CSV table of C-alpha atoms in Angstrom, one decimal:
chain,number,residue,atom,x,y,z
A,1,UNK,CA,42.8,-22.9,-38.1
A,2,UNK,CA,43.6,-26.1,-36.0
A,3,UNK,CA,47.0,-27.1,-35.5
A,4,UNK,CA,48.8,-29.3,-38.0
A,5,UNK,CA,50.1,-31.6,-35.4
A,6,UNK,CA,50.4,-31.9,-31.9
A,7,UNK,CA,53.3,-32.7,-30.7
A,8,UNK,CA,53.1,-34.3,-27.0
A,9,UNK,CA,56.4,-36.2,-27.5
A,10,UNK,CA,56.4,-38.6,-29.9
A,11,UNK,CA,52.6,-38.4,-31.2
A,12,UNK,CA,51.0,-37.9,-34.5
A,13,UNK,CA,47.9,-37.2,-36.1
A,14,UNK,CA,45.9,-39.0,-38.8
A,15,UNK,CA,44.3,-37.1,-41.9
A,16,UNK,CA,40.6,-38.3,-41.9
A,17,UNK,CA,40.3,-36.0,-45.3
A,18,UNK,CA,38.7,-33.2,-43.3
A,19,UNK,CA,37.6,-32.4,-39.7
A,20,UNK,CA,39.5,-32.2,-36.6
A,21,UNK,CA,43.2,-34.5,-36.3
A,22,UNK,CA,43.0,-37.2,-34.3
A,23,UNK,CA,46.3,-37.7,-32.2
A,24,UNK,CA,48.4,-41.2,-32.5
A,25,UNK,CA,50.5,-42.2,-30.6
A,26,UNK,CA,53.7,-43.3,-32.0
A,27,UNK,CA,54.9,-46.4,-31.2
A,28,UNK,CA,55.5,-49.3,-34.1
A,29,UNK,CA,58.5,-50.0,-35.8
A,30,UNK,CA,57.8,-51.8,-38.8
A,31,UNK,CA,56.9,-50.6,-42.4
A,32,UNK,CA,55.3,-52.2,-45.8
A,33,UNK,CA,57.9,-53.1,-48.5
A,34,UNK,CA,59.8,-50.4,-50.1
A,35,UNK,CA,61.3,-49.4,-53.1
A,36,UNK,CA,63.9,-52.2,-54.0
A,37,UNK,CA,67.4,-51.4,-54.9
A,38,UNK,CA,68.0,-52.6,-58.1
A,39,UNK,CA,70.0,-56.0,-58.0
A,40,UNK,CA,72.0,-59.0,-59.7
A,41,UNK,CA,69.2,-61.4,-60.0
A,42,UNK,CA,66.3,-63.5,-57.8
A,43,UNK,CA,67.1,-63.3,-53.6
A,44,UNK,CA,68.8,-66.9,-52.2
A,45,UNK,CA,66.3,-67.7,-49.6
A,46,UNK,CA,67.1,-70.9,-47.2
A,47,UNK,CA,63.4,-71.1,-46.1
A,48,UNK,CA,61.0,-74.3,-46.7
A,49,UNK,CA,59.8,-75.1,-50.2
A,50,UNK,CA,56.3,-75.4,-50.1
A,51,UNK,CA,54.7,-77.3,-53.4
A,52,UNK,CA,51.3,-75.2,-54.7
A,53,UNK,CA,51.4,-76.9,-57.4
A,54,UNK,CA,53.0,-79.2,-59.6
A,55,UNK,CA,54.4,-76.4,-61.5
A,56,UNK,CA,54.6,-73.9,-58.5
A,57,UNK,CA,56.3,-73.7,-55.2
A,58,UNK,CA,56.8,-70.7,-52.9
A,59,UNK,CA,59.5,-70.1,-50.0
A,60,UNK,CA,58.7,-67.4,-47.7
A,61,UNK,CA,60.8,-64.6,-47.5
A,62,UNK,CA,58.7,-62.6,-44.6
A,63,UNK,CA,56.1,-63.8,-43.2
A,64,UNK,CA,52.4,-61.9,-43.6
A,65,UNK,CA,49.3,-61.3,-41.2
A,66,UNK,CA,45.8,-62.3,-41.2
A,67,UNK,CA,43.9,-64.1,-43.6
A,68,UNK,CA,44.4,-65.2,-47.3
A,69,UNK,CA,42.8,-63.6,-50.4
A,70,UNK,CA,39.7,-66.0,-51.6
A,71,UNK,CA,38.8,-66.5,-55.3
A,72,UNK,CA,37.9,-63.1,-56.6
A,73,UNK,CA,39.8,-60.8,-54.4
A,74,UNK,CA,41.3,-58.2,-55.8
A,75,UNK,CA,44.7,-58.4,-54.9
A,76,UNK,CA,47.6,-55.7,-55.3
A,77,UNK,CA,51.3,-56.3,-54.8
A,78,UNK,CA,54.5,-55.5,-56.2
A,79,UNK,CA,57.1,-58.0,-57.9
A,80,UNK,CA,60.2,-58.7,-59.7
A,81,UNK,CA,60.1,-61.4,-62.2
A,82,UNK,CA,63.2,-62.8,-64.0
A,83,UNK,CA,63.4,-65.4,-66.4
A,84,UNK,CA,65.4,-68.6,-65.0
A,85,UNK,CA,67.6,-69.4,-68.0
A,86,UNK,CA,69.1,-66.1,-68.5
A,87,UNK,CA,68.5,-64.8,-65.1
A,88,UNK,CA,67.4,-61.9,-67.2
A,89,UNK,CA,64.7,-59.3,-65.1
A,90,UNK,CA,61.7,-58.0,-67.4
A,91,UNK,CA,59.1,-57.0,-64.9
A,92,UNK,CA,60.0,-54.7,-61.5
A,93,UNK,CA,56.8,-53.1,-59.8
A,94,UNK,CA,59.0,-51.5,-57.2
A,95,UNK,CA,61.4,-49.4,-60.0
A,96,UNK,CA,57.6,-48.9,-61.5
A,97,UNK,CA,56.1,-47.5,-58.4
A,98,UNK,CA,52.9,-49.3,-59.6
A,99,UNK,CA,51.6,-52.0,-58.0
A,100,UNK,CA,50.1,-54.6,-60.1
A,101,UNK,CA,46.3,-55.5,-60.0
A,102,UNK,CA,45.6,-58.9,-59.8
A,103,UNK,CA,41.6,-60.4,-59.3
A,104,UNK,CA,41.9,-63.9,-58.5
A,105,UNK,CA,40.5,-66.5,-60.3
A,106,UNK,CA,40.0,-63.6,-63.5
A,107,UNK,CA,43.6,-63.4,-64.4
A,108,UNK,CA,45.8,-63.3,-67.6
A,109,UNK,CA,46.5,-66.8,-68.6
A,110,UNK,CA,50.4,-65.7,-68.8
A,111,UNK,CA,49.6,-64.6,-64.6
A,112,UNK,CA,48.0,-67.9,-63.8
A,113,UNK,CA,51.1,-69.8,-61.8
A,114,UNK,CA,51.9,-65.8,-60.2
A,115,UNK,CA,48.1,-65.7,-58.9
A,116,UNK,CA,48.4,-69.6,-57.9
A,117,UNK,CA,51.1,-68.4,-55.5
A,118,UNK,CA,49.5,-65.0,-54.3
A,119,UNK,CA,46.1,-67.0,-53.3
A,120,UNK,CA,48.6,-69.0,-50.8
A,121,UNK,CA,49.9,-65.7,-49.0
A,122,UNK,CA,48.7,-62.9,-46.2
A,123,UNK,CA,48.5,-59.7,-46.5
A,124,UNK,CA,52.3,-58.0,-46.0
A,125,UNK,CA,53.5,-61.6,-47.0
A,126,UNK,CA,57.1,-61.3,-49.2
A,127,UNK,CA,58.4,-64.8,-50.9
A,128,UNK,CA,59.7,-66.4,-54.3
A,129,UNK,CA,57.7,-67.7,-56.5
A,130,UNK,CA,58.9,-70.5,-59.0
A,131,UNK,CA,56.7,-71.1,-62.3
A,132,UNK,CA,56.8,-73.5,-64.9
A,133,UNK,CA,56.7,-71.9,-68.2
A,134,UNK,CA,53.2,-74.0,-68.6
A,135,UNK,CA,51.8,-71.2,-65.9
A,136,UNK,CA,53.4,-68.6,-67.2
A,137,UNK,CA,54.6,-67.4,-70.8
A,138,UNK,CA,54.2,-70.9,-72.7
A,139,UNK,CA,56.0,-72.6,-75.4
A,140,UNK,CA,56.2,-69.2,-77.1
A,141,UNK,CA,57.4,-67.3,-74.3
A,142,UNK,CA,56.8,-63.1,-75.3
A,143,UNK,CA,58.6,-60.9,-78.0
A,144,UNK,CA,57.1,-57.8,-77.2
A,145,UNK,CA,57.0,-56.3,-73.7
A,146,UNK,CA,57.7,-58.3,-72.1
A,147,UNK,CA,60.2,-60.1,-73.3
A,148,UNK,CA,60.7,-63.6,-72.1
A,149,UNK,CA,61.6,-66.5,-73.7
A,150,UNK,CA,60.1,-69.3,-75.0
A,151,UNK,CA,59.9,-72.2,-72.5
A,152,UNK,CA,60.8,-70.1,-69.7
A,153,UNK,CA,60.5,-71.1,-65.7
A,154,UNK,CA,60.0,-67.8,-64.5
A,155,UNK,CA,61.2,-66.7,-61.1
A,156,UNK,CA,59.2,-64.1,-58.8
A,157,UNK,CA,59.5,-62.0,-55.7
A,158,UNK,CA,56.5,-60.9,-54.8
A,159,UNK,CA,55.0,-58.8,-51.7
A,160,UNK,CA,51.5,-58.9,-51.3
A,161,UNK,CA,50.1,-55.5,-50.2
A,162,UNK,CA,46.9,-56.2,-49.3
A,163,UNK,CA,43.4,-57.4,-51.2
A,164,UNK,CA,39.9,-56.3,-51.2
A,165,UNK,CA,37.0,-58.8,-51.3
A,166,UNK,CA,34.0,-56.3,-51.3
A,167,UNK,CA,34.3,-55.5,-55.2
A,168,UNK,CA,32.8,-59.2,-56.1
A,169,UNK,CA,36.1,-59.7,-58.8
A,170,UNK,CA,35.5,-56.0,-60.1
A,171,UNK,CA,38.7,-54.9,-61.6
A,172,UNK,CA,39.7,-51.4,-61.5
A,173,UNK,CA,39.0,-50.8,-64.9
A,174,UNK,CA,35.9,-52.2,-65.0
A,175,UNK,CA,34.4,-50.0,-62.1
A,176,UNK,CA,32.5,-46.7,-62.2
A,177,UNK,CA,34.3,-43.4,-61.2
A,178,UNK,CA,31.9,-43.5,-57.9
A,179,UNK,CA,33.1,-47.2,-57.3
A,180,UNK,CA,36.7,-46.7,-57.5
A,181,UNK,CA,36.3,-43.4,-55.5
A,182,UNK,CA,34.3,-45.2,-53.0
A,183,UNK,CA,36.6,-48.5,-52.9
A,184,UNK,CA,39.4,-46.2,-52.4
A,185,UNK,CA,37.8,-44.5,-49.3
A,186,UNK,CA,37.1,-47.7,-47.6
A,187,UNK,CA,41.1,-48.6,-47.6
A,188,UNK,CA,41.4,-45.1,-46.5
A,189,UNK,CA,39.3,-45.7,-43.7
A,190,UNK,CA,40.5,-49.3,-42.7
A,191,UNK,CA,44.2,-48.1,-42.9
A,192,UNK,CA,42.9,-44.9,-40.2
A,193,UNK,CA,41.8,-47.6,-38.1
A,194,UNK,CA,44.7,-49.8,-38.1
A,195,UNK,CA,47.0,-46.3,-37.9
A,196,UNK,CA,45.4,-45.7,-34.2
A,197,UNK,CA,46.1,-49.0,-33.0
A,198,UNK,CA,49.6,-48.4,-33.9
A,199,UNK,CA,50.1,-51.0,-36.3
A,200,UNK,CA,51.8,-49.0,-39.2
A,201,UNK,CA,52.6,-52.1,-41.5
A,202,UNK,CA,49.2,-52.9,-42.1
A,203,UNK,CA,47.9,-49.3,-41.9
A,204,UNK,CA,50.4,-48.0,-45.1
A,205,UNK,CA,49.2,-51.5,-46.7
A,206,UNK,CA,45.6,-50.0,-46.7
A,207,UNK,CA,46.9,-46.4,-47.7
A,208,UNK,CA,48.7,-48.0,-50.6
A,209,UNK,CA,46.1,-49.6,-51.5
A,210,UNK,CA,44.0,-46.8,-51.6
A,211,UNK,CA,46.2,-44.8,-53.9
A,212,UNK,CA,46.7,-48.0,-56.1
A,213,UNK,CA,42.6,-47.3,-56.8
A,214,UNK,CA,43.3,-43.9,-57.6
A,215,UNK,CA,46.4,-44.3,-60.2
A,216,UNK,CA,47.3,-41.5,-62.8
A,217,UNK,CA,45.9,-43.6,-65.7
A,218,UNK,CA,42.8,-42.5,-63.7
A,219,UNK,CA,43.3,-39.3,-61.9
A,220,UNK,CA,43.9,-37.9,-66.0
A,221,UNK,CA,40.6,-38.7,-67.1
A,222,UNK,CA,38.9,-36.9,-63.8
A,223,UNK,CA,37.8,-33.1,-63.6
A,224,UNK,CA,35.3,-30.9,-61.9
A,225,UNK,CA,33.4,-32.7,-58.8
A,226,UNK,CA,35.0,-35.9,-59.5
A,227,UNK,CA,38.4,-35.4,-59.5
A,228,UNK,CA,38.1,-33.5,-56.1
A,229,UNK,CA,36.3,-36.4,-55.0
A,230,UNK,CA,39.3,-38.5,-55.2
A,231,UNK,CA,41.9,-36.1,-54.3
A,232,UNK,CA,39.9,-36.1,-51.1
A,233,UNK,CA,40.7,-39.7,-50.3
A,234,UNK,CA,44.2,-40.0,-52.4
A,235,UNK,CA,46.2,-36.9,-50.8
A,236,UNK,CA,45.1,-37.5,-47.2
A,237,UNK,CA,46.3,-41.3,-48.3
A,238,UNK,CA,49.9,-39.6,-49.3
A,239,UNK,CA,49.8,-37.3,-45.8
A,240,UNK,CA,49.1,-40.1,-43.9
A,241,UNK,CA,51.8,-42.2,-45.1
A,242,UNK,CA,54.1,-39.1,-44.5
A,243,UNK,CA,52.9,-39.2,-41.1
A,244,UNK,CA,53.9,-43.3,-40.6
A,245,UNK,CA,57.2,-42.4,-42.5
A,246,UNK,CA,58.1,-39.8,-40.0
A,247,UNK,CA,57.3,-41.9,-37.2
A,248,UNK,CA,59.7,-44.7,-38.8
A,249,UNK,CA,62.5,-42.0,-39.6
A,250,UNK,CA,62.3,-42.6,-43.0
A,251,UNK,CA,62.6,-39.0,-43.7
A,252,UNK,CA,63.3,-39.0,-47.6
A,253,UNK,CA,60.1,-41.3,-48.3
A,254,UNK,CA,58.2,-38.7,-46.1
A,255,UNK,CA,59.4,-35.6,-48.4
A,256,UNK,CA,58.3,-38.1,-51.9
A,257,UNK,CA,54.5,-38.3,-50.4
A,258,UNK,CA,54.6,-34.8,-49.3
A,259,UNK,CA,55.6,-33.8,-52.6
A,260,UNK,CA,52.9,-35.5,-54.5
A,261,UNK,CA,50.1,-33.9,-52.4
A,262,UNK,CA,52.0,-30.1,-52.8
A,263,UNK,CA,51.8,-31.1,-57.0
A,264,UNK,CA,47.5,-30.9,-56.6
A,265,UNK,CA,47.7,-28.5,-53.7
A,266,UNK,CA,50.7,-26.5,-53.4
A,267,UNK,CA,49.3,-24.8,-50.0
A,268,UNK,CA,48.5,-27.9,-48.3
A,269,UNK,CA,50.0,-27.3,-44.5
A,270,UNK,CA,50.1,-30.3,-43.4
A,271,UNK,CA,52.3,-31.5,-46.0
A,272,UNK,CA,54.2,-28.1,-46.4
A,273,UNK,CA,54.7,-29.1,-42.2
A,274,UNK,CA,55.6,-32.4,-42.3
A,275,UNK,CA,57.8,-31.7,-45.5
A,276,UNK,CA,60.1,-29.2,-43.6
A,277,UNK,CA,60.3,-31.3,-40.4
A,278,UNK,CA,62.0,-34.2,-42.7
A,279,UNK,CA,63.9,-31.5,-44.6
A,280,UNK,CA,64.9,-30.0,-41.3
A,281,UNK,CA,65.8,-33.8,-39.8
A,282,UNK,CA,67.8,-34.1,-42.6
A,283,UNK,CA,69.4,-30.4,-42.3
A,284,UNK,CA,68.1,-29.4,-45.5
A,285,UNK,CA,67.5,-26.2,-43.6
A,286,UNK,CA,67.2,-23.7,-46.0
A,287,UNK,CA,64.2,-25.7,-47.8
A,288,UNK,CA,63.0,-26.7,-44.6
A,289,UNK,CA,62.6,-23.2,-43.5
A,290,UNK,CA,60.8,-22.1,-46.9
A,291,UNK,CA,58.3,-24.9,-46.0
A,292,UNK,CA,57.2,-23.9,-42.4
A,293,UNK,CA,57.3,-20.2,-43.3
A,294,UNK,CA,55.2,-21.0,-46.0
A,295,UNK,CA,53.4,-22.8,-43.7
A,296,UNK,CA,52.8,-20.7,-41.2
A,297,UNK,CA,51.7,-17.6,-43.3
A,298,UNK,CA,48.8,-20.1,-44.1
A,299,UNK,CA,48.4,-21.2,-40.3
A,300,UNK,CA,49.8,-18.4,-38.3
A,301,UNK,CA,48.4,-19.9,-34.7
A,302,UNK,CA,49.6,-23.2,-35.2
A,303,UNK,CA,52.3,-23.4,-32.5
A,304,UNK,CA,53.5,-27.0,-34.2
A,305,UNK,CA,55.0,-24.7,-36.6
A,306,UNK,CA,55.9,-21.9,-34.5
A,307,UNK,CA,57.9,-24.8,-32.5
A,308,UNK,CA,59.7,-26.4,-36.0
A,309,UNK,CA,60.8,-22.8,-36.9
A,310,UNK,CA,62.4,-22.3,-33.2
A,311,UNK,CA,64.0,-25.5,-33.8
A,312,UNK,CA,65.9,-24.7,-36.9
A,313,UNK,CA,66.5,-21.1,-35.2
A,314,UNK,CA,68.2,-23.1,-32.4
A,315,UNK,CA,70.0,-25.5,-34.3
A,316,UNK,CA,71.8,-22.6,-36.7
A,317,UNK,CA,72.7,-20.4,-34.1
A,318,UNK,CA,74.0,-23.7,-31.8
A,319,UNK,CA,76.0,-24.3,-35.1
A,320,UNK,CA,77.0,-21.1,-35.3
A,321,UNK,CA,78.6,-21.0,-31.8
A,322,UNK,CA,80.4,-23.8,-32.4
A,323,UNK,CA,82.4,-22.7,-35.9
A,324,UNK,CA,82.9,-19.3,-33.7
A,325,UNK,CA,84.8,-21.5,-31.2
A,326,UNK,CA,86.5,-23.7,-33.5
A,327,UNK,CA,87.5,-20.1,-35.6
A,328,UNK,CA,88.3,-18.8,-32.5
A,329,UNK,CA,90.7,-21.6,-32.1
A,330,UNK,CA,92.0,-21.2,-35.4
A,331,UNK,CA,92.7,-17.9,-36.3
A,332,UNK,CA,92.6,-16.9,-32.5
A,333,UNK,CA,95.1,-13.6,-30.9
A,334,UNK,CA,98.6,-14.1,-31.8
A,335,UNK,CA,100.7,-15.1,-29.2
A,336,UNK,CA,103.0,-12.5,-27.0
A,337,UNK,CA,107.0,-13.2,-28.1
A,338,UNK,CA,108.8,-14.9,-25.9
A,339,UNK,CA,112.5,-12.6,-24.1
A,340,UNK,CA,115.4,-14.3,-25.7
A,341,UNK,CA,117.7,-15.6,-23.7
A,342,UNK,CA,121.0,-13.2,-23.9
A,343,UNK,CA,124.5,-14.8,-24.9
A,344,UNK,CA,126.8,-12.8,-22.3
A,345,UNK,CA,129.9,-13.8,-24.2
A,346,UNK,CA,128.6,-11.4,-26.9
A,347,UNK,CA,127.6,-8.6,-23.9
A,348,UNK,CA,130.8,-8.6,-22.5
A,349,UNK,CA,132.7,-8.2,-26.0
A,350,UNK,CA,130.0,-5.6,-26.9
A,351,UNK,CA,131.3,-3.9,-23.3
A,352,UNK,CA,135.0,-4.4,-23.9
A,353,UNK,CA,134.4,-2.5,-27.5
A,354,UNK,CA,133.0,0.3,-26.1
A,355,UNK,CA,135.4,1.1,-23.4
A,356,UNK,CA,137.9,0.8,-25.8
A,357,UNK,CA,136.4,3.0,-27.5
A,358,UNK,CA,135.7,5.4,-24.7
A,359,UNK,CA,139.7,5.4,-23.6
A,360,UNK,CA,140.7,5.8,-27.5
A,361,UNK,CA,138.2,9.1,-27.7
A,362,UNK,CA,139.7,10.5,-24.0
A,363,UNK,CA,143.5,10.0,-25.3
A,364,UNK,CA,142.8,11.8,-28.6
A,365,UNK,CA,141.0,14.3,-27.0
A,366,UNK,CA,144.0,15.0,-24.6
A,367,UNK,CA,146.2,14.9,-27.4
A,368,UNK,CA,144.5,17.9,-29.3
């Protein structure tokens, strides 16, 4: 079986969903937006208003690449909205793990002033959206989920992942299996691309992307021919993002994609390897070790697992070594005692004593 990885220094390979790896060399130091910790309300940002509209302005809080989504691009990002009265935050994509859908020009009327302000940004693009209640939930604001109140500005931070022209203002829903499959594979394939020229922002954009098309509200409905189909774009999506995440030493994120491909595929060696070189990174080394043994019953040639193992072996008995020494140190031979130093006052009282004595025993034995 090929190798799961070669190593050369710093390089790594790219999942094509089959066939031989590709090696990449390693080299970028930037990532797509993560999960968000959760937080007290919207982010103060000092940059430029920029007026969209009269009911929508936008300040940039990290600038994007390339161009701008046209009308009828599907677009996918994640966001946090909060209503500006209360401050109170009733949509979070990030806590979700779902980024939202959004085809321009075809949106929900309640999404209009949010898609006003996505049309203005690039791919990668993070900012803060403010829009009038008119653009957003109305006069009547939304009692049900979710829940926003009436005449509410609304407040958004949004990150725009990435968009997809070629689907004509097809939403995911409204495509075939083969469509979504097939719109899936092109990210896939874009995000390869950008992965070997080393830009990783853009590249886990695409992958993301990718995986957005093949969501579990989908993958459930799939069986037979179709649903391996699209586990053969969606997990080499997940190893491939592994594969950035490693690079970026973002080892935890690296175990969360490997984990989702081992759920479909629990033999998968390329995520069973890259999962125990993050385990092992982060000296989870008993789990790292049940990975690459795992691993390497499946692969028993590959020498990038043959090299992880000798790693760990390394590590443990270097860490070994060193608690012998410090034990050593600790709990080490007890010292030899000291002489003490003699008091000859007492020595000569002790001799006096016993020549008296010895001149008391010769009288009394002359006396008898």
């Amino acid at each position: 079986m090929a190798e799961v990885v070669e190593e050369q220094q710093q390089n790594s390979s790219v999942d094509e969903g089959g066939g031989a790896d590709e090696i990449i060399t390693e080299g970028a130091s930037v990532v797509r937006g993560e999960l968000q910790e959760d937080d007290a309300g919207p982010p103060k940002v000092d940059s430029e208003v920029e007026v969209l509209h009269e009911k929508v302005t936008k300040q940039i809080i990290k600038e994007g690449h390339g161009q701008k989504p046209s009308k009828y691009a599907t677009c996918f990002l994640h966001y946090k909205a909060w209503a500006e009265s209360t401050l109170h935050k009733f949509e979070d994509t990030w806590r979700e793990q779902q980024p939202l859908e959004l085809v321009i020009g075809k949106e929900k009327k309640e999404m209009t002033g949010l898609a006003i302000g996505v049309n203005s940004m690039k791919s990668g693009e993070r900012a803060l959206l403010h829009v009038g209640w008119e653009l957003a939930y109305g006069k009547e604001g939304s009692f049900s989920f979710p829940n926003v109140p009436p005449t509410s500005d609304v407040l958004c931070e949004v990150e725009l992942i990435g968009f997809d022209e070629s689907g004509e203002g097809k939403a995911r829903g409204d495509m075939t299996v083969e469509e979504r499959i097939g719109a899936a594979d092109r990210k896939k394939m874009d995000g390869n691309a950008l992965f070997k020229e080393e830009k990783l922002e853009e590249a886990m954009q695409q992958y993301e992307m990718a995986i957005a098309y093949m969501g579990d509200d989908f993958m459930f409905q799939l069986f037979g021919k179709f649903r391996d189909m699209a586990l053969a774009v969606k997990n080499p999506c997940h190893l491939n993002t592994a594969a950035c995440l490693l690079m970026l030493q973002r080892y935890d994120e690296a175990i969360a994609q490997c984990s989702i491909v081992l759920a479909e595929d629990e033999n998968n060696v390329k995520a069973l390897f890259r999962r125990g070189k993050a385990r092992s990174v982060l000296g989870q080394t008993d789990a790292a070790r049940e990975d690459l043994l795992k691993a390497r019953k499946l692969a028993p040639q590959d020498k990038a697992i043959a090299r992880e193992l000798h790693l760990i072996a390394e590590h443990e008995k270097a860490v070994y070594q060193k608690q012998k020494e410090l034990y050593k140190g600790l709990f080490g031979p007890r010292p030899e005692p000291k002489p003490k130093s003699r008091n000859w006052l007492i020595v000569i009282w002790q001799w006096l004593l016993s020549l008296f004595y010895m001149l008391f025993r010769r009288k009394a034995c002359k006396d008898d």
